[in-house]
Coordinates of C-alpha atoms and ligand atoms in Angstrom, one line a residue:
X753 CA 7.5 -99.6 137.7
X754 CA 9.1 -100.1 140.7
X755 CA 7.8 -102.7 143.1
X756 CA 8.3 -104.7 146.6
X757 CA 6.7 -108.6 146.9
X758 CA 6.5 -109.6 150.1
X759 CA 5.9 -113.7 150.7
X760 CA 4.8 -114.1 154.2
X761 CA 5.5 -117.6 154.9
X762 CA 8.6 -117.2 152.9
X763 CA 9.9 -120.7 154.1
X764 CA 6.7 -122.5 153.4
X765 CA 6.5 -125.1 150.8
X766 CA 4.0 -122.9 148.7
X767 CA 6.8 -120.3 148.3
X768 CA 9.7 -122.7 147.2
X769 CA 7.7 -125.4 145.5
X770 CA 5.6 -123.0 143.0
X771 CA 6.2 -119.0 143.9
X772 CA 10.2 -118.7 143.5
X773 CA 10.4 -121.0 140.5
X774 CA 7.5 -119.0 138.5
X775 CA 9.4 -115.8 139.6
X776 CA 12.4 -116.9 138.4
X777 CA 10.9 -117.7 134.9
X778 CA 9.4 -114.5 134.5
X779 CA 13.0 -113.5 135.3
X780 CA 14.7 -115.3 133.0
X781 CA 12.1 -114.5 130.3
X782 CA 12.6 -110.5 131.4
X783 CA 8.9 -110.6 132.1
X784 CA 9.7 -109.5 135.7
X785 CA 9.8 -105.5 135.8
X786 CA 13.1 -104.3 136.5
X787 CA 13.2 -102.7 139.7
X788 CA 12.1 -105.0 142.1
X789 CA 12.9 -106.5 145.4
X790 CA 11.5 -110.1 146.4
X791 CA 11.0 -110.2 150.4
X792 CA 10.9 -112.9 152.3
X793 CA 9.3 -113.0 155.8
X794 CA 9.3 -115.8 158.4
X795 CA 9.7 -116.8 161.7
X796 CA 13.3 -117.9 162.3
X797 CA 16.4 -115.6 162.2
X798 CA 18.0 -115.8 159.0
X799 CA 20.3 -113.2 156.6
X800 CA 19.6 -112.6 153.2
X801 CA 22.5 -114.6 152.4
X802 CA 21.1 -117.5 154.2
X803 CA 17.6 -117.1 153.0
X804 CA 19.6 -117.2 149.5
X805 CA 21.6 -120.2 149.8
X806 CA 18.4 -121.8 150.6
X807 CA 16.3 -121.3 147.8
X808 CA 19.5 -122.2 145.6
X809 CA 19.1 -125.7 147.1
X810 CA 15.6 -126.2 146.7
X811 CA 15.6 -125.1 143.0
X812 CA 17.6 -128.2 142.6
X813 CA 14.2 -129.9 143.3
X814 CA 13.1 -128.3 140.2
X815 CA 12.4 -129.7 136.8
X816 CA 15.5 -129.8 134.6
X817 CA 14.5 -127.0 132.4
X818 CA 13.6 -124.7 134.8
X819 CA 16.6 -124.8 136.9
X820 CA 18.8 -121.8 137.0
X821 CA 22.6 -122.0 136.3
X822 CA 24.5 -120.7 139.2
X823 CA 25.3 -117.1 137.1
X824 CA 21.6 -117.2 136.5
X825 CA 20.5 -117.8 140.1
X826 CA 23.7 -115.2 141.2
X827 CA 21.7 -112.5 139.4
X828 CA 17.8 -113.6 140.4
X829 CA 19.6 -113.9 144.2
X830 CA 20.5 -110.1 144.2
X831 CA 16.4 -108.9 144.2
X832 CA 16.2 -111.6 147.0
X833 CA 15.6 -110.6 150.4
X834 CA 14.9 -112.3 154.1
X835 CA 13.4 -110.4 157.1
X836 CA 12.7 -112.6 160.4
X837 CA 9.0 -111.3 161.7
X838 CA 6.8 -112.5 164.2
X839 CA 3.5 -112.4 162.9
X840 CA 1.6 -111.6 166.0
X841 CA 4.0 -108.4 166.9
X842 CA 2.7 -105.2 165.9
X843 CA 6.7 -104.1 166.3
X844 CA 7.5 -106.2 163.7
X845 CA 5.0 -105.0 161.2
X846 CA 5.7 -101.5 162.1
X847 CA 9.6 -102.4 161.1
X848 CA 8.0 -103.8 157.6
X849 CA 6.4 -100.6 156.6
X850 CA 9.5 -98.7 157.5
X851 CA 11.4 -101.3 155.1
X852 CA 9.1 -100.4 152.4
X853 CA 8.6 -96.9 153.1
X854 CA 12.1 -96.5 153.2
X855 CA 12.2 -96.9 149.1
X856 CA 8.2 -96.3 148.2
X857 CA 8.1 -98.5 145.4
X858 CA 5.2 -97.6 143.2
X859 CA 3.6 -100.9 143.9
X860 CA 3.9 -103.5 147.2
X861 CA 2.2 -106.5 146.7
X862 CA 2.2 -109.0 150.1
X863 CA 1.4 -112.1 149.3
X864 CA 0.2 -114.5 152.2
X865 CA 1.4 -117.9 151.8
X866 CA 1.1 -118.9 155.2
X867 CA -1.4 -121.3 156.9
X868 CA -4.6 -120.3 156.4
X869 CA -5.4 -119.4 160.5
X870 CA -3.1 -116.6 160.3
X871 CA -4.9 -114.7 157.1
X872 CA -7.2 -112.9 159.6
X873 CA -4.4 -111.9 161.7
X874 CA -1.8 -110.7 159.7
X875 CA -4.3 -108.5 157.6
X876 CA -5.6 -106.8 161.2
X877 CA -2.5 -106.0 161.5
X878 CA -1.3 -104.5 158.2
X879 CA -4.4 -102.6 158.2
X880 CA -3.4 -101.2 162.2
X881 CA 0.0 -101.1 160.7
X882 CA -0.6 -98.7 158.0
X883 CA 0.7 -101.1 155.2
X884 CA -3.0 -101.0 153.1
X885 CA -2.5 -97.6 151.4
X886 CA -3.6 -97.5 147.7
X887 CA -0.3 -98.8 146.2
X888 CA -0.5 -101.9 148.0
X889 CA -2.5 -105.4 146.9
X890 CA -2.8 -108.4 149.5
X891 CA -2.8 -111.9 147.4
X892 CA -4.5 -115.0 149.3
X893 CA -3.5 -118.0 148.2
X894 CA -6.3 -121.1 149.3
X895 CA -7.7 -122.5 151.0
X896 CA -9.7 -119.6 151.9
X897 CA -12.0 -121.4 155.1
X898 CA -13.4 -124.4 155.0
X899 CA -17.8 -123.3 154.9
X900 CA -19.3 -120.4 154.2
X901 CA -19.1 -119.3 157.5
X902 CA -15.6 -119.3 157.7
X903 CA -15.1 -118.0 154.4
X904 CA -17.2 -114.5 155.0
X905 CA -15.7 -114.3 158.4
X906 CA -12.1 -114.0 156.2
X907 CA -13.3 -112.0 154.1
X908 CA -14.9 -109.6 157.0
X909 CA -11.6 -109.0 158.3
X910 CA -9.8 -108.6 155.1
X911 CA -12.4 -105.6 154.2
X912 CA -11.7 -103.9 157.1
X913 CA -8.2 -103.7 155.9
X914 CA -8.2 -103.9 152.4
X915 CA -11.1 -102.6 149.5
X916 CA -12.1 -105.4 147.4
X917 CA -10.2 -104.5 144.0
X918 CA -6.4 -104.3 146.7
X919 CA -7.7 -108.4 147.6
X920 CA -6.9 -110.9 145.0
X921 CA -7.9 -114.3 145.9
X922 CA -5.9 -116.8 143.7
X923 CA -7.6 -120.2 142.0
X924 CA -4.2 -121.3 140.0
X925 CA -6.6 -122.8 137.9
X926 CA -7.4 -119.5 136.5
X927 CA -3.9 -118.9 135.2
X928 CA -3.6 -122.3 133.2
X929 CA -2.9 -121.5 129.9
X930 CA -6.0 -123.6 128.6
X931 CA -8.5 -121.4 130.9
X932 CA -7.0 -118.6 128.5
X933 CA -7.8 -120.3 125.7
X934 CA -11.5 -121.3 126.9
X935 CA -11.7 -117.3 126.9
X936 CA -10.5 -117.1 123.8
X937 CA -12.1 -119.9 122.2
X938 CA -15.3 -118.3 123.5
X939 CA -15.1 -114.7 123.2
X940 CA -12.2 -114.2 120.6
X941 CA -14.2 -116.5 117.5
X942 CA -18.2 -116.1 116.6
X943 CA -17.6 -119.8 115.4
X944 CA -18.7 -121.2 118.5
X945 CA -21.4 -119.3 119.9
X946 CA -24.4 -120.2 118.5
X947 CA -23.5 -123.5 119.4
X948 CA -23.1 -123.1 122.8
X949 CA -26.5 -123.5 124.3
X950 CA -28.9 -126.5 124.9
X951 CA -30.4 -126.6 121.6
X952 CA -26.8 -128.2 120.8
X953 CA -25.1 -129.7 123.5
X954 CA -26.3 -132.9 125.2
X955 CA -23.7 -132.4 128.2
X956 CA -20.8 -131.1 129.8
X957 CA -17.6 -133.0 131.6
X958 CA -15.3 -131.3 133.5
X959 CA -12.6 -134.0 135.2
X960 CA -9.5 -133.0 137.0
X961 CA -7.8 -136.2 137.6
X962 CA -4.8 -136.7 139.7
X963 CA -2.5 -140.2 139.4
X964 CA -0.9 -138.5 142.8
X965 CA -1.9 -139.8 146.7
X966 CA -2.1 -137.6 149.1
X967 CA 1.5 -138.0 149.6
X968 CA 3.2 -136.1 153.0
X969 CA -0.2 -133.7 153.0
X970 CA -2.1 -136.2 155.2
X971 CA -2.8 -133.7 157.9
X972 CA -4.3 -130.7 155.5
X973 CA -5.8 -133.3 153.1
X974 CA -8.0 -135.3 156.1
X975 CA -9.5 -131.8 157.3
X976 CA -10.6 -130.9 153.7
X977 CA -11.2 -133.9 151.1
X978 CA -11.7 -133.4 147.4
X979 CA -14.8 -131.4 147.8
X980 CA -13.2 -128.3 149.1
X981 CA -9.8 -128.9 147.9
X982 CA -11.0 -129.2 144.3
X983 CA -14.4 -128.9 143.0
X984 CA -15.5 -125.7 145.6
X985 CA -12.6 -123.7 143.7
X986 CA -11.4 -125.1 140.6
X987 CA -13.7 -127.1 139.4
X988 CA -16.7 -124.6 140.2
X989 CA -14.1 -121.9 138.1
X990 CA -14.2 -123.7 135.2
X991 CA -17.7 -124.6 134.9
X992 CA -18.1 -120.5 135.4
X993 CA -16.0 -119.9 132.5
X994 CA -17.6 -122.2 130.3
X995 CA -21.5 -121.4 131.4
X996 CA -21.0 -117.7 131.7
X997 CA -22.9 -115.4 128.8
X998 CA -20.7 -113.2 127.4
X999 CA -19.3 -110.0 129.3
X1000 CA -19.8 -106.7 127.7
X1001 CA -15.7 -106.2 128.1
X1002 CA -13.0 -107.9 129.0
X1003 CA -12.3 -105.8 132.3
X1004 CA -12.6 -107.8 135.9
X1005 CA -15.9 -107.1 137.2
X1006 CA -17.7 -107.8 134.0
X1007 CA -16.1 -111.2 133.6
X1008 CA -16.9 -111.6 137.3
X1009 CA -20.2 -110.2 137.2
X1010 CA -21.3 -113.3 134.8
X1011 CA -19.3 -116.1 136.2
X1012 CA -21.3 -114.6 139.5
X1013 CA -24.2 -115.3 137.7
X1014 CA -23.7 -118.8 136.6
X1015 CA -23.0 -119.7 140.5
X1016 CA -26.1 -118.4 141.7
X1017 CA -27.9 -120.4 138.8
X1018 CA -26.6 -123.5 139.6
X1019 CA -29.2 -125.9 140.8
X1020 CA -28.9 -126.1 145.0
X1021 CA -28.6 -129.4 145.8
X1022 CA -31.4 -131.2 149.1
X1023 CA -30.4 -133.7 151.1
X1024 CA -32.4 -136.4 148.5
X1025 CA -30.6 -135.2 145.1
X1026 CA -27.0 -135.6 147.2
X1027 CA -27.6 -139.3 147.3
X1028 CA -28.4 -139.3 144.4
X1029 CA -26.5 -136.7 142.2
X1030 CA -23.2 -137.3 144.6
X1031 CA -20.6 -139.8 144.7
X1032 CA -18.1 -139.8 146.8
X1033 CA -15.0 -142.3 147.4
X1034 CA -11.9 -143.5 148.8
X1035 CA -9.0 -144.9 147.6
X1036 CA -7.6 -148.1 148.7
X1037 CA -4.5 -150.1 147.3
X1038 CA -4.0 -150.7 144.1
X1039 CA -1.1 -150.2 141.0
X1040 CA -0.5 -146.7 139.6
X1041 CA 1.7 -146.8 136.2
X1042 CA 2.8 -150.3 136.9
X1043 CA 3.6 -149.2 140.3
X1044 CA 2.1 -150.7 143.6
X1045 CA 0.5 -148.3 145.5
X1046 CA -1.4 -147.7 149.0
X1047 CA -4.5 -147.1 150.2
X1048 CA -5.6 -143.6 151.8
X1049 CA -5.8 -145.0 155.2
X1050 CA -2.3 -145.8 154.6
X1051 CA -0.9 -143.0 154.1
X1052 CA 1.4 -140.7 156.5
X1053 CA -0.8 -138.9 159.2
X1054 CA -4.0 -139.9 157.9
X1055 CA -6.1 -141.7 160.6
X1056 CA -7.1 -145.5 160.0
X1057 CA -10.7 -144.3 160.3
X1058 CA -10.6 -141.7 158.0
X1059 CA -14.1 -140.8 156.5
X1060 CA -12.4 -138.4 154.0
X1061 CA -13.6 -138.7 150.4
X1062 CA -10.1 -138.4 147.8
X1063 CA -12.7 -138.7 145.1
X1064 CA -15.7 -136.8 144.2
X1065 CA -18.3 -136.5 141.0
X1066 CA -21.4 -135.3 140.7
X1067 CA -24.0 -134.1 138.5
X1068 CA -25.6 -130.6 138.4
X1069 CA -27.4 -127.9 136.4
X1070 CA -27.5 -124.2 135.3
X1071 CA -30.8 -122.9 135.8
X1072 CA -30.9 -120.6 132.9
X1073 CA -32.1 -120.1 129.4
X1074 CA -29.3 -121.1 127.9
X1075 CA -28.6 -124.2 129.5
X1076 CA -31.4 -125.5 131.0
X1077 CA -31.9 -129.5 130.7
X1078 CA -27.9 -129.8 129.9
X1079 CA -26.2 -131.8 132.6
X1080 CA -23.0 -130.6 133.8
X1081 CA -21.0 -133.7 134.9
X1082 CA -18.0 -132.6 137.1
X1083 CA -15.4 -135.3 138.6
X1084 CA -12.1 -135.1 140.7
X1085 CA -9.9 -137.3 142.7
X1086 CA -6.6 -138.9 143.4
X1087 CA -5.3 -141.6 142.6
X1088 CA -7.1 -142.2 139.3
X1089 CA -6.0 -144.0 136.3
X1090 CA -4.4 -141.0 135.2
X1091 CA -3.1 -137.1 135.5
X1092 CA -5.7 -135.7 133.0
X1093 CA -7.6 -132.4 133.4
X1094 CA -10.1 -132.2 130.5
X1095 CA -13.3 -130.2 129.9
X1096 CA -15.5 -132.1 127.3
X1097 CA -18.2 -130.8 125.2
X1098 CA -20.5 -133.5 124.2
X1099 CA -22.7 -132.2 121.3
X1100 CA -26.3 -133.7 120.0
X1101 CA -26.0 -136.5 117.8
X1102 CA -27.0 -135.4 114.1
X1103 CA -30.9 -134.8 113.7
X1104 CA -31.6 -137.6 111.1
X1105 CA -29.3 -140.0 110.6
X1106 CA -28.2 -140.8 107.0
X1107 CA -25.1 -142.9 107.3
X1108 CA -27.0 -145.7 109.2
X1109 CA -24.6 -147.9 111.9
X1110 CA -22.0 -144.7 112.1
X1111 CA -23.8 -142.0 114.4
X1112 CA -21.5 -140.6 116.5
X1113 CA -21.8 -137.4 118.5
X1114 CA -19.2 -134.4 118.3
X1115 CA -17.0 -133.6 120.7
X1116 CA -15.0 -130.6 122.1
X1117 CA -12.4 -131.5 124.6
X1118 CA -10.5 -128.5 125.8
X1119 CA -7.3 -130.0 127.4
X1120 CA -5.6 -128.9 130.8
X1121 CA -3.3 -131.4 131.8
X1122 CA -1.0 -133.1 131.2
X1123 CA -0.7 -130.9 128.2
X1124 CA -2.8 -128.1 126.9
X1125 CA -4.6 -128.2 123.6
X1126 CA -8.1 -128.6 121.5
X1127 CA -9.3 -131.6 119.9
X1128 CA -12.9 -131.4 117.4
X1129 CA -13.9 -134.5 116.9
X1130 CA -15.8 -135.3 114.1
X1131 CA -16.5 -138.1 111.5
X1132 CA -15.3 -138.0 107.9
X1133 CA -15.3 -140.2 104.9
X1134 CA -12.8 -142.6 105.0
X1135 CA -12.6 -143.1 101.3
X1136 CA -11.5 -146.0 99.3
X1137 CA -14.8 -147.5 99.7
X1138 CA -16.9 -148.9 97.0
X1139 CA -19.7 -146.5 97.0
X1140 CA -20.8 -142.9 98.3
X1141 CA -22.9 -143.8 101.5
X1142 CA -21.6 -146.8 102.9
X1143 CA -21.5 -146.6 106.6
X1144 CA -18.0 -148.0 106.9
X1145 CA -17.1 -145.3 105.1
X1146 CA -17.2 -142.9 107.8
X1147 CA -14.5 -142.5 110.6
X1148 CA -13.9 -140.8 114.0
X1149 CA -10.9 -138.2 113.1
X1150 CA -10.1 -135.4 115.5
X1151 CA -8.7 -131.4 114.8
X1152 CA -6.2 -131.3 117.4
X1153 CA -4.4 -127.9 118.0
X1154 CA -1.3 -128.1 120.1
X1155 CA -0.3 -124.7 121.5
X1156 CA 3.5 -125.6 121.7
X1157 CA 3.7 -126.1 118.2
X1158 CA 1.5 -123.3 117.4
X1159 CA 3.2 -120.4 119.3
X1160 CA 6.4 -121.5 119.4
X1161 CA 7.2 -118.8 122.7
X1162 CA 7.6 -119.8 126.1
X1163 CA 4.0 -120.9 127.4
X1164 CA 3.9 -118.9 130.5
X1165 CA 3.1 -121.2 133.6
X1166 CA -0.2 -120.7 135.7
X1167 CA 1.5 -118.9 138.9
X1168 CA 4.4 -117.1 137.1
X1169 CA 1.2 -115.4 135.4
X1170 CA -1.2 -114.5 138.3
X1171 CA 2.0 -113.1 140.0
X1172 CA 2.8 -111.0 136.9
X1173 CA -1.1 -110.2 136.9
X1174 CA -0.8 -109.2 140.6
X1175 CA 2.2 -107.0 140.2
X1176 CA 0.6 -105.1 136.9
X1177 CA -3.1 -105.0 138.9
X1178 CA -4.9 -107.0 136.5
X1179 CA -7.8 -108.9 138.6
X1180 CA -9.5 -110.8 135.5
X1181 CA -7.9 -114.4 136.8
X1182 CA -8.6 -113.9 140.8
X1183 CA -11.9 -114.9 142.3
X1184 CA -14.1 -112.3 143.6
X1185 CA -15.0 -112.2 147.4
X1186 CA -18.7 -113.4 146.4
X1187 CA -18.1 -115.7 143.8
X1188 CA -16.0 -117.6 145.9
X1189 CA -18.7 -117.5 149.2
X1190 CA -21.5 -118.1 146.6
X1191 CA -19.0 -121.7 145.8
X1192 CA -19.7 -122.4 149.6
X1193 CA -22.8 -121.9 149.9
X1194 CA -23.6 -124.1 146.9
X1195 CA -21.1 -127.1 148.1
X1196 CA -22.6 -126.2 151.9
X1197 CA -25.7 -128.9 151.8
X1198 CA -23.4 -131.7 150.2
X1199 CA -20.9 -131.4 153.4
X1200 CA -24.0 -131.5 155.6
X1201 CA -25.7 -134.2 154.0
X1202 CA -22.4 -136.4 154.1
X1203 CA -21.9 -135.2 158.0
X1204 CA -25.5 -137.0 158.6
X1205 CA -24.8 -140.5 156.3
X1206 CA -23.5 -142.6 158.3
X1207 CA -21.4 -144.8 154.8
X1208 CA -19.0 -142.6 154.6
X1209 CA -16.9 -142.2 151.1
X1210 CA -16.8 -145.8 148.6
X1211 CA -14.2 -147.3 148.7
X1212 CA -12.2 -147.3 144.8
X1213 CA -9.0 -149.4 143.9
X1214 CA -6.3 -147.0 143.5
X1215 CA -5.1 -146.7 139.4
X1216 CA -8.8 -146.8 138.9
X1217 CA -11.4 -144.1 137.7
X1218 CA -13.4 -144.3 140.9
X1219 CA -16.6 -146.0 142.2
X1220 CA -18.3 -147.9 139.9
X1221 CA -21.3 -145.9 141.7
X1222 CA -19.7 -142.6 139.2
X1223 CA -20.3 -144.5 136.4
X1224 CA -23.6 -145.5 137.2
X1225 CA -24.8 -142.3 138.3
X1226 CA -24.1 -140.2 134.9
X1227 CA -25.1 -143.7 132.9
X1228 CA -28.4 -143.1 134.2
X1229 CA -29.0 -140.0 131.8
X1230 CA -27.8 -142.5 129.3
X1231 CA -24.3 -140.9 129.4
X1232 CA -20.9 -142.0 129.9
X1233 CA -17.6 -140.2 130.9
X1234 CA -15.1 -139.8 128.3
X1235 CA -12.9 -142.8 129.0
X1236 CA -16.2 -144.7 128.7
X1237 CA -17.2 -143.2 125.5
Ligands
LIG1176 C1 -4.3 -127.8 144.8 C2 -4.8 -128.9 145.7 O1 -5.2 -126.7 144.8 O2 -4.3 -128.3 143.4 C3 -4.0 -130.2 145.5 O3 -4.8 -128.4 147.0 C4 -3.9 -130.6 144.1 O4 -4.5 -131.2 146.3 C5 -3.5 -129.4 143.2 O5 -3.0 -131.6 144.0 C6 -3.6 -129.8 141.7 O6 -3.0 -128.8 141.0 P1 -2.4 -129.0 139.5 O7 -2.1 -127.7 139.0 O8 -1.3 -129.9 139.8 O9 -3.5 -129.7 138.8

């Protein structure tokens, strides 16, 4: 298959931080399809040469492992290309297409990686341009507005352009290898299913924890807080993947038919259960890892007044059969303790206790971040007691399964895999045009209600797990978070 991908905003951070490293794994794992030319477009005049000496330097930014050697980045530099555009010029675009037409690969995908303002205006013009024909796929990285109303307008103008299956809207959350396994886990075993349901889970946690600041992104990061940045994509993804029934195949639209259904099932929040089902905080100074740290109002282009919450959790519902009653606790924010994604399944406690003093619920905690993995955890007999039932006799233990040591292959990293998905036209791991306005509309009344309360976010010592106030809300259903536990 022969193929053309085209970053726009082929300067930006996005495209040297994450895009041209996971491109150059899948090429030094031969994962990339032979044949293809890597385009990138931006606004100052530069040669390919140029363009290539600069990605060379940025790689050196790059974790060790994942750097190239210079005969390895010689050879990845050769599909690399740099074409200067103005992105307002219908010229310019009409010079694109005759770049691509020039060779017709069998497949273009353009990838915007710009600043979100310009998604409307650079798909009007590919669409007046002619560059939307049926080989062609448009990838939208986030954020993708910042309401609902914003959102559909995108998606309005992107329609007009593009039919929904040429649109891929990436959640890199999606192409974590543990969200894989979640499918698996689900879908690929009958072990779990009849367990999966209210009858035996008590709750559900989902925390995406980040031991980061907000660091040099000051100026995005005031404008959109951990509400949109977080929990209206990622975290809203997983809880889809983990409430969804099961599709009748494993092709897009069925998958994305049921995770549609669990967003329109989740309970709407009123301006009365967002005081009390919502927290929302702040950090201020405090010590990281041993490390002395600043408050948010401290940080680089943030203003001193800054009502932006770095820190959100809350407690919601899906409104169905299968899981009605079961609280679904989700929790983001920076700054905490710790750099720990985790999903946890908290299961009933046992029906009738026999082992008296030792009851202690199971749990399933599917692992993100830092690494990915499964731990069961369960109690056993310790042994080496004196007598069959003594209650000291029973311990925690946990089944762990470490992917790295059970598939000893190179785990494939999140964006190396939705570009390899966008290049083969596989759309099971980007986000539907409804699902993701369905997010807004669901997240809508919380940024209203905050827009009306005049307190603002709670303040939260940095290195901490947020407001006490987090705590306190999920103790009230007589849970605690994991860390608690
Ligand atoms: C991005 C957010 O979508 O996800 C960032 O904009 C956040 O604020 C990042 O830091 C976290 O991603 P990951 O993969 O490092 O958990």
């Amino acid at each position: 298959m022969s193929f053309d991908l085209v970053f726009f905003g082929g300067t930006g951070d996005l495209t040297w931080r994450k895009l041209m490293p996971a491109l150059f794994q899948a090429f030094r794992h031969n994962k990339l399809p032979a044949g293809g030319r890597l385009l990138a477009v931006a606004r100052d005049e530069r040669s390919d040469a140029e363009y290539r000496a600069y990605i060379r330097e940025k790689f050196t930014g790059v974790e060790e492992a994942k750097q190239p050697s210079d005969e390895e980045f010689a050879r990845f530099a050769e599909l690399l290309h740099y074409r200067r555009m103005d992105l307002s010029q219908p010229d310019d675009y009409a010079g694109l297409r005759q770049w691509l037409d020039a060779r017709g690969a069998d497949t273009v995908v353009l990838f915007l990686a710009t600043s979100p303002h310009l998604f409307t205006q650079i798909c009007a013009q590919l669409g007046a341009a002619g560059i939307n024909g049926p080989r062609v796929r448009v990838v939208l990285e986030k954020p993708l507005g910042h309401d609902l109303a914003s959102a559909q307008e995108i998606n309005r103008v992107v329609r007009a352009s593009f039919a929904e299956e040429q649109a891929l809207r990436i959640d890199h959350y999606l192409g974590k290898p543990a969200v894989q396994n979640l499918m698996a886990l689900r879908f690929g075993n009958a072990l779990f299913e009849p367990l999966w349901r209210r009858e035996s889970i008590a709750n559900i946690q989902i925390t995406l924890a980040e031991s980061l600041g907000v660091g040099t992104r000051g100026d995005y990061y005031d404008g959109t807080g951990a509400l949109r940045d977080m929990i209206q994509n990622h975290a809203l993804q997983l809880l889809t993947m983990i409430a969804m029934e099961p599709p009748s195949s494993n092709d897009a639209d069925a998958i994305r038919d049921e995770k549609l259904k669990v967003l329109k099932s989740l309970r709407p929040f009123t301006p009365e259960t967002v005081g009390r089902d919502v927290v929302r905080g702040q950090y201020r100074a405090g010590t990281v890892a041993g490390q002395a740290v600043p408050g948010y109002l401290d940080e680089v282009k943030v203003p001193k007044d800054s009502r932006c919450e770095t820190f959100v959790s809350l407690r919601t519902e899906v409104q169905n059969w299968r899981w009605a009653g079961v609280p679904f606790y989700l929790r983001t924010g920076k700054r905490l303790a710790a750099r720990e994604s985790q999903i946890v399944i908290n299961f009933r406690e046992v029906p009738h206790p026999i082992f008296p003093g030792t009851s202690r619920a199971n749990k399933l905690v599917i692992k993100l971040q830092p690494e990915d993995g499964l731990e069961l955890h369960l109690l056993a007999a310790k042994g080496g007691g004196p007598s069959g039932n003594a209650p000291e006799m029973l311990a925690p233990v946990s089944l762990d399964l470490d992917f790295d040591k059970a598939f000893l292959s190179e785990r494939v990293g999140a964006y190396e895999r939705l570009l390899m998905d966008a290049l083969a036209g596989r759309l099971n791991l980007f986000v539907r045009s409804d699902e993701q306005e369905q997010a807004w509309r669901w997240v809508e009344p919380v940024l209203d209600a905050w827009q009306r309360d005049p307190t603002g976010p709670r303040p939260y010592a940095a290195g901490s797990w947020g407001p006490p106030a987090s705590s306190a809300m999920i103790a009230r259903d007589g849970c605690a978070w994991a860390e608690e536990q």
